[in-house]
PDB file of C-alpha atoms in Angstrom:
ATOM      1  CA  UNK A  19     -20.977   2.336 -36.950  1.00  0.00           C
ATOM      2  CA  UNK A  20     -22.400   5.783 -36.143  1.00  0.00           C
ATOM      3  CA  UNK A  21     -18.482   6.933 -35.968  1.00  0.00           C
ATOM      4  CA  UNK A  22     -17.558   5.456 -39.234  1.00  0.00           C
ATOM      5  CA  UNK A  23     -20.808   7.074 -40.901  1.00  0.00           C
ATOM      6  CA  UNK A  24     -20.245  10.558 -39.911  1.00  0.00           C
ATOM      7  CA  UNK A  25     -16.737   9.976 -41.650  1.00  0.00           C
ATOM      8  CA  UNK A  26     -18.644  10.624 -45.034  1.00  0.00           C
ATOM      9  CA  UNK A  27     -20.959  13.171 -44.192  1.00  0.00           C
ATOM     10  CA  UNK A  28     -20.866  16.413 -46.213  1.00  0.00           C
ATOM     11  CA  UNK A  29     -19.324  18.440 -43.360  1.00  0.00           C
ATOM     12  CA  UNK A  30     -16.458  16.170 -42.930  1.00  0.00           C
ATOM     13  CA  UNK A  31     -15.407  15.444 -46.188  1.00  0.00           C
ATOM     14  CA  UNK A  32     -14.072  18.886 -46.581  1.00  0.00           C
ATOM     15  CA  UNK A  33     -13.312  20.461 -42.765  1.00  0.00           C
ATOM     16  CA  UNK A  34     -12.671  23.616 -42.094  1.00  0.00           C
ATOM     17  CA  UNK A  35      -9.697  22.298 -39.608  1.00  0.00           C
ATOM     18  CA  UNK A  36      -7.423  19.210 -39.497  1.00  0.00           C
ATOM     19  CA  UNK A  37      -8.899  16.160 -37.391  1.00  0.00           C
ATOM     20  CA  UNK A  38      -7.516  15.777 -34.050  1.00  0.00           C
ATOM     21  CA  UNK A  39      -4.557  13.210 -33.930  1.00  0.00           C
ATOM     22  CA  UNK A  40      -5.574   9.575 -33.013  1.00  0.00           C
ATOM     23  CA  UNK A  41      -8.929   8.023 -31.684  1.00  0.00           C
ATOM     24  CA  UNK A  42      -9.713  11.248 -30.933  1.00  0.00           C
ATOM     25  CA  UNK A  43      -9.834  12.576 -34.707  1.00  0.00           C
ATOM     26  CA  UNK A  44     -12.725  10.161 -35.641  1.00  0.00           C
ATOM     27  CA  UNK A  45     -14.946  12.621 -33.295  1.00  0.00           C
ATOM     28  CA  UNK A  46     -13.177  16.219 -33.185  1.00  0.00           C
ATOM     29  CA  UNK A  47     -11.159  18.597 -35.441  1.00  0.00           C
ATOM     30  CA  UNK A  48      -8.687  19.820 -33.998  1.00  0.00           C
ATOM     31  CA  UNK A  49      -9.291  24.032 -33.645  1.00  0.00           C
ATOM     32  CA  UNK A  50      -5.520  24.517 -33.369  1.00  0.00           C
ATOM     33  CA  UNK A  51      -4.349  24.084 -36.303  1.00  0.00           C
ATOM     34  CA  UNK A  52      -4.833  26.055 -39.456  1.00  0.00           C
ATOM     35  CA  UNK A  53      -7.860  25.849 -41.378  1.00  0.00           C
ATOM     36  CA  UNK A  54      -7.216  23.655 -45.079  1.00  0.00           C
ATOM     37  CA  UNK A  55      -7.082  25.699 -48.230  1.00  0.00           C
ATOM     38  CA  UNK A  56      -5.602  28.648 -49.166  1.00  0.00           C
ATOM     39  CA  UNK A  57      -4.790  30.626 -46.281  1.00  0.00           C
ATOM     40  CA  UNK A  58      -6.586  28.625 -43.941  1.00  0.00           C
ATOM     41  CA  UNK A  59     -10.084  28.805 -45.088  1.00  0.00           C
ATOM     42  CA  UNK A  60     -12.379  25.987 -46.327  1.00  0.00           C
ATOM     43  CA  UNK A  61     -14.660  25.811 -49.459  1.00  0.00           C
ATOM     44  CA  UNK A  62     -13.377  29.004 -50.971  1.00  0.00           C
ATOM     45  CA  UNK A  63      -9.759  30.070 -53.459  1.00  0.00           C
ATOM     46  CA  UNK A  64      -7.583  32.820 -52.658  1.00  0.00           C
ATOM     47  CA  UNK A  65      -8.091  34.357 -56.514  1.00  0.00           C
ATOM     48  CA  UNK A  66      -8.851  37.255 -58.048  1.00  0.00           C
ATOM     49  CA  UNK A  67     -11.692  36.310 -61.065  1.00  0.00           C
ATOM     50  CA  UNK A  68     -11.527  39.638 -62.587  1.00  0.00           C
ATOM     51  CA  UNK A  69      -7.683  39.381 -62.916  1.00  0.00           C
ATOM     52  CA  UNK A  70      -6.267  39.706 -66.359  1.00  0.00           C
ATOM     53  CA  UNK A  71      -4.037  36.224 -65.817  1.00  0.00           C
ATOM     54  CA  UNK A  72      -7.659  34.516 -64.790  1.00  0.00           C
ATOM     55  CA  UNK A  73      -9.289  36.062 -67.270  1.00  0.00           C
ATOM     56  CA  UNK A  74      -7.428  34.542 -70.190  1.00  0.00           C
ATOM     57  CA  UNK A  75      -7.279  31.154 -68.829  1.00  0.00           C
ATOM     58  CA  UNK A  76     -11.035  30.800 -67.894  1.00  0.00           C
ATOM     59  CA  UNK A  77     -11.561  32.141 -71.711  1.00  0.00           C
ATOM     60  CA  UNK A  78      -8.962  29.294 -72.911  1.00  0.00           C
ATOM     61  CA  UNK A  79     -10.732  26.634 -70.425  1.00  0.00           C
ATOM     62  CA  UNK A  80     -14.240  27.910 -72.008  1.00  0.00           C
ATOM     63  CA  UNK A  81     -12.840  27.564 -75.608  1.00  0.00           C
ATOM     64  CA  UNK A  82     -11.442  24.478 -74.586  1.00  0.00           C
ATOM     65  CA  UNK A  83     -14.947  22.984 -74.022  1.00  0.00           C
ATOM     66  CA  UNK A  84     -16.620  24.600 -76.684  1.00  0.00           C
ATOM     67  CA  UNK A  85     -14.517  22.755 -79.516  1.00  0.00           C
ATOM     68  CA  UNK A  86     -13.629  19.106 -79.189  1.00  0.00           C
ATOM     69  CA  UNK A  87     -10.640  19.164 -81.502  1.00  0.00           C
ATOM     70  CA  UNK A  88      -9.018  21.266 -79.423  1.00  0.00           C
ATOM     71  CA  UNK A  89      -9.685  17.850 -76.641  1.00  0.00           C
ATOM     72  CA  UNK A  90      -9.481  15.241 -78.303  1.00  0.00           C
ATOM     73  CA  UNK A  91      -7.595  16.315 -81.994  1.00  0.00           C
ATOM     74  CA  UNK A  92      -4.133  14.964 -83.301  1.00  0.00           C
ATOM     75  CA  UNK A  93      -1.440  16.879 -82.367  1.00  0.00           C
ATOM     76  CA  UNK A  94       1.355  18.295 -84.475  1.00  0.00           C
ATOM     77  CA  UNK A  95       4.123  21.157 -83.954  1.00  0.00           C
ATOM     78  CA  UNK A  96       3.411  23.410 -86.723  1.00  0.00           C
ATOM     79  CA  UNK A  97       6.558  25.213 -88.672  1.00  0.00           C
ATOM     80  CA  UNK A  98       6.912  28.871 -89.107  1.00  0.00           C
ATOM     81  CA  UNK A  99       8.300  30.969 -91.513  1.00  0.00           C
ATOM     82  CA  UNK A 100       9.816  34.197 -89.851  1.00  0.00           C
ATOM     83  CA  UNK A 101       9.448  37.066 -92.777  1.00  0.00           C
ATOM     84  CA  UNK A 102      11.197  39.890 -91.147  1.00  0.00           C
ATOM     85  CA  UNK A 103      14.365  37.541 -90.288  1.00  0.00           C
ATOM     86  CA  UNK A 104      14.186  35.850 -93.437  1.00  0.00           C
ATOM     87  CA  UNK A 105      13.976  32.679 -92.491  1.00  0.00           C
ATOM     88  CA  UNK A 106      12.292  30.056 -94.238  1.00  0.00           C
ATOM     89  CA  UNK A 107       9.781  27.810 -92.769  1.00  0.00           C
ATOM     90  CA  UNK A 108      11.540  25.540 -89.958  1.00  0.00           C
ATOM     91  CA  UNK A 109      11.132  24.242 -86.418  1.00  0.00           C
ATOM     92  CA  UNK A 110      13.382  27.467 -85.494  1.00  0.00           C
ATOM     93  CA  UNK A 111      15.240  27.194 -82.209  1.00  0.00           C
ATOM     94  CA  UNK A 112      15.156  30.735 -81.405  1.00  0.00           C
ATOM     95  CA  UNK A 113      13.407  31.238 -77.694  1.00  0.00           C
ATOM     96  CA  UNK A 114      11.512  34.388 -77.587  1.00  0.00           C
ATOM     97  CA  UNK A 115       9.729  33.453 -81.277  1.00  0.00           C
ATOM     98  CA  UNK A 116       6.327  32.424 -82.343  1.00  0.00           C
ATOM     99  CA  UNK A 117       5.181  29.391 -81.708  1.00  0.00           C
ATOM    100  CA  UNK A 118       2.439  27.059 -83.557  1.00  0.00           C
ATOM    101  CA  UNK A 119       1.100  23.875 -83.544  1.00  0.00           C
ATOM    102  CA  UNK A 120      -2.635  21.970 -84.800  1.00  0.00           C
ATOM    103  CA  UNK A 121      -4.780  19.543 -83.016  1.00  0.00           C
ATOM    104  CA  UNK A 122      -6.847  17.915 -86.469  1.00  0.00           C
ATOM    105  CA  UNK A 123      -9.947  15.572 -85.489  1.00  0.00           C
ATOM    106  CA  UNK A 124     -11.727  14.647 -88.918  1.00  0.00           C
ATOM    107  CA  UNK A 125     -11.904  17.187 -90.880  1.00  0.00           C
ATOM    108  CA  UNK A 126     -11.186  19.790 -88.027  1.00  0.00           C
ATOM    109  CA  UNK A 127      -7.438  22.077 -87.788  1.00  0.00           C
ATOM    110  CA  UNK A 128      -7.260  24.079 -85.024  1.00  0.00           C
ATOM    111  CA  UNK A 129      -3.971  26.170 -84.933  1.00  0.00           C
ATOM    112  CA  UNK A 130      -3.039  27.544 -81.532  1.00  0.00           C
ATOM    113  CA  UNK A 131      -0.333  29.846 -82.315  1.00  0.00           C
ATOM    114  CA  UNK A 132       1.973  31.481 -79.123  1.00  0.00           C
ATOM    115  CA  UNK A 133       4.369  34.351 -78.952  1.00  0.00           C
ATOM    116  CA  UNK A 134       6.655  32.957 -76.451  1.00  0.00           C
ATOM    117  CA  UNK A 135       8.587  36.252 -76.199  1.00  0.00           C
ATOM    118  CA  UNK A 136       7.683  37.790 -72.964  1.00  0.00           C
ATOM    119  CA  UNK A 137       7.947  41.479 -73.834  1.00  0.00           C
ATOM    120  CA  UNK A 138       8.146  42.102 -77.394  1.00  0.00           C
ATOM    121  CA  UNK A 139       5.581  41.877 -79.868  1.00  0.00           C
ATOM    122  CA  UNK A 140       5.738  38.878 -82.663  1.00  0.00           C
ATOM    123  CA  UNK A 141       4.454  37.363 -85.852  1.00  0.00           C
ATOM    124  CA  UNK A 142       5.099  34.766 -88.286  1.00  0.00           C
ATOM    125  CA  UNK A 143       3.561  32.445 -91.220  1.00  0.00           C
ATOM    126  CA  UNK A 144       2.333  29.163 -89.606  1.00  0.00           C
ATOM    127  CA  UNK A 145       1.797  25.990 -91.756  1.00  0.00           C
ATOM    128  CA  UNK A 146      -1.773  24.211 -91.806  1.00  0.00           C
ATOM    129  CA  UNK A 147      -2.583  21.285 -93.195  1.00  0.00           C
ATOM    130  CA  UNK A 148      -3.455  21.542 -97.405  1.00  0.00           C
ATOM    131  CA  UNK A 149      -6.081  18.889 -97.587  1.00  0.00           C
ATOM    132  CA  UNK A 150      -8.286  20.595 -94.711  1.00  0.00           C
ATOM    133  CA  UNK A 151      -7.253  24.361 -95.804  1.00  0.00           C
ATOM    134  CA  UNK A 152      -7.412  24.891 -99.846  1.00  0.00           C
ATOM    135  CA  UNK A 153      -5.897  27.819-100.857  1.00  0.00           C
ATOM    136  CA  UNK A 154      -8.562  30.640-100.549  1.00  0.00           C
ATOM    137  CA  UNK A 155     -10.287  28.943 -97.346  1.00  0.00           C
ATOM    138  CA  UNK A 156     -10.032  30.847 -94.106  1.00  0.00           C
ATOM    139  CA  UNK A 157      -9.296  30.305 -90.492  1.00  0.00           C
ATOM    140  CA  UNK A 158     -11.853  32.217 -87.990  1.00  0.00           C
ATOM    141  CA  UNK A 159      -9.871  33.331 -84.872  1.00  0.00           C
ATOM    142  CA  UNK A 160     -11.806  31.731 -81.849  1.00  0.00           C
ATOM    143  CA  UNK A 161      -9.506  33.034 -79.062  1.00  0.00           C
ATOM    144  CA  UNK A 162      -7.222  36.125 -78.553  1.00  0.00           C
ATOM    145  CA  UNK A 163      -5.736  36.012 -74.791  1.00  0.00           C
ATOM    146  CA  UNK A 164      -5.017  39.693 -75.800  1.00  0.00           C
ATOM    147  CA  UNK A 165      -8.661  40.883 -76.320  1.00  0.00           C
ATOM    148  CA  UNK A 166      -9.640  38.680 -73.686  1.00  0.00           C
ATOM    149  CA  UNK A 167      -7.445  39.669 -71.009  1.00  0.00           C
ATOM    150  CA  UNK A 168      -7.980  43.521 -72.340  1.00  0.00           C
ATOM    151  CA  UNK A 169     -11.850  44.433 -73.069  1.00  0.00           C
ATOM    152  CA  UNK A 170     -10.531  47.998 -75.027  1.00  0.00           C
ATOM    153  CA  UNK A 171      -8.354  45.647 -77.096  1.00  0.00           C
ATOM    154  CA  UNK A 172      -7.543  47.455 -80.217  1.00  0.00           C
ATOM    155  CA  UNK A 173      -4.760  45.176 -82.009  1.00  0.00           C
ATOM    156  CA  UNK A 174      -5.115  42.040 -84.885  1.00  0.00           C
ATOM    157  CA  UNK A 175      -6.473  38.613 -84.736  1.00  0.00           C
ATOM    158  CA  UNK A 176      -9.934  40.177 -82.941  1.00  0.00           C
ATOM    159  CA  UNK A 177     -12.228  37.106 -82.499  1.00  0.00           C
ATOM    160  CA  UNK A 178     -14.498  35.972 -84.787  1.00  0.00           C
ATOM    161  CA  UNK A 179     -11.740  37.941 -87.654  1.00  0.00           C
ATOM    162  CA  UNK A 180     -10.463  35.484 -90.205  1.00  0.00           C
ATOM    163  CA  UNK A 181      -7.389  34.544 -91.419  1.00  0.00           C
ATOM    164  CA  UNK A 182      -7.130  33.851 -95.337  1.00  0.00           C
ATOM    165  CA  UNK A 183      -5.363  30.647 -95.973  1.00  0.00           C
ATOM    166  CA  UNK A 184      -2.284  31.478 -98.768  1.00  0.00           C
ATOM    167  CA  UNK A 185       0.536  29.283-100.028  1.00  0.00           C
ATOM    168  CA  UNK A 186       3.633  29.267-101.341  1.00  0.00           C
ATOM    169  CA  UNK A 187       5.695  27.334-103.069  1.00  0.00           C
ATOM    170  CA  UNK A 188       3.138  24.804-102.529  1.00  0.00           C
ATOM    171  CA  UNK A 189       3.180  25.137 -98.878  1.00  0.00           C
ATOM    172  CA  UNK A 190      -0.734  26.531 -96.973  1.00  0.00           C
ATOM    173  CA  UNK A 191       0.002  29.068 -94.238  1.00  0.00           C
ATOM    174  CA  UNK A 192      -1.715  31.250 -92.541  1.00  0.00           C
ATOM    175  CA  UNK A 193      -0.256  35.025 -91.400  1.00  0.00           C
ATOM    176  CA  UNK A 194      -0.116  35.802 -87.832  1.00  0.00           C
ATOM    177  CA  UNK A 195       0.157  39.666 -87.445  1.00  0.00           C
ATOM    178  CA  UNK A 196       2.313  40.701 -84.470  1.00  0.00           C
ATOM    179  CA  UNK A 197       0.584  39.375 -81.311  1.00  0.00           C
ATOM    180  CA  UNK A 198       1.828  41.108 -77.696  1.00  0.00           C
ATOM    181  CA  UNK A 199       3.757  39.184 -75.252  1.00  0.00           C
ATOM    182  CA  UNK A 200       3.069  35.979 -74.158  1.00  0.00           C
ATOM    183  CA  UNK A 201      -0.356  36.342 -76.070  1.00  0.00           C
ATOM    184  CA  UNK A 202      -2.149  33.446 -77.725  1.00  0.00           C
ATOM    185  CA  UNK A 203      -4.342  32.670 -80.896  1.00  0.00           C
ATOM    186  CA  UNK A 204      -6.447  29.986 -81.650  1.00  0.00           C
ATOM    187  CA  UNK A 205      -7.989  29.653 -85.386  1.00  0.00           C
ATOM    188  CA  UNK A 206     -10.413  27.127 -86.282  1.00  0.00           C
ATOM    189  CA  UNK A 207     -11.548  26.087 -90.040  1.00  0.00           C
ATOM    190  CA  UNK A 208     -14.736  25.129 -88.615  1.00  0.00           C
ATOM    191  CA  UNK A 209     -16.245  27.482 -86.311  1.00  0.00           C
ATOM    192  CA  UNK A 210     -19.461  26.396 -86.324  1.00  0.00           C
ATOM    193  CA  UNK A 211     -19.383  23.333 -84.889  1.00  0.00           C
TER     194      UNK A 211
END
């Protein structure tokens, strides 16, 4: 019994070293082999936390938590209207191009917007939803992986800048200025919640 309990003590649910093969793993790790985790250590990552890459995601992840619509929300693909190519507003199968979608919970849009080009700068007109956005409402940016990422940030879309909603031709959109590369926006309609 005394075997089976030091199974599921703290020090051997996480080991720094593989058990021993057999009977004789219930009692010994086995120093031989490499440690588990990254490299071979135990109870630590191999990452960098001041990173730019980490950066952004532990802002998205914090963001994330911070706003349930952006959990729990409906979610739609959002069409975009590409001004300087003159294309109307579409699902436009162009790789390299803006992308947008909304998670809506309640009365809630959040518009995550993406600039899936991966070294050129982008923009485009993203549609909301009319009922949550009247014309003259705004969007406050919540997120910028750019300024994030980049403290000395210098560019649009800083957070806690808003977005006017317009429309046209009785579509509500909201205008993305030219993000960087493989930068991403979130908006909200209801920041303070």
């Amino acid at each position: 019994m005394e075997a089976v309990r030091s199974l599921f003590t703290r020090s051997n649910v996480c080991p720094e070293h593989p058990r021993q093969s057999g009977v004789a793993g219930v009692q010994a790790l086995d120093q031989n082999l490499p440690g588990f985790g990254p490299f071979g250590t135990a109870g630590a990552h191999c990452f960098n936390p001041s990173h730019p890459a980490f950066v952004r995601i532990a802002a998205m992840t914090a963001i994330r938590q911070q706003f349930p619509v952006l959990r729990l929300g409906r979610q739609y693909l959002r069409p975009i209207a590409i001004p300087f190519l003159n294309l109307p507003f579409g699902h436009h199968r162009r790789s390299g191009e803006i992308v947008g979608w909304s998670r809506i919970l309640d009365d809630e849009e959040a518009v995550c917007v993406l600039n899936s080009h991966g070294t050129n700068s982008r923009g485009a007109r993203v549609l909301v939803d009319p009922n949550l956005n009247p014309i003259g409402s705004s969007m406050t940016v919540i997120l910028n992986t750019a300024e994030a990422g980049n403290p000395g940030y210098t560019g649009p879309h800083k957070v806690k800048s808003m977005v006017t909603v317009q429309r046209k031709d009785g579509a509500a959109y909201v205008e993305i200025q030219s993000i960087p590369a493989s930068e991403c926006l979130i908006l909200v309609n209801h920041p303070d919640l």
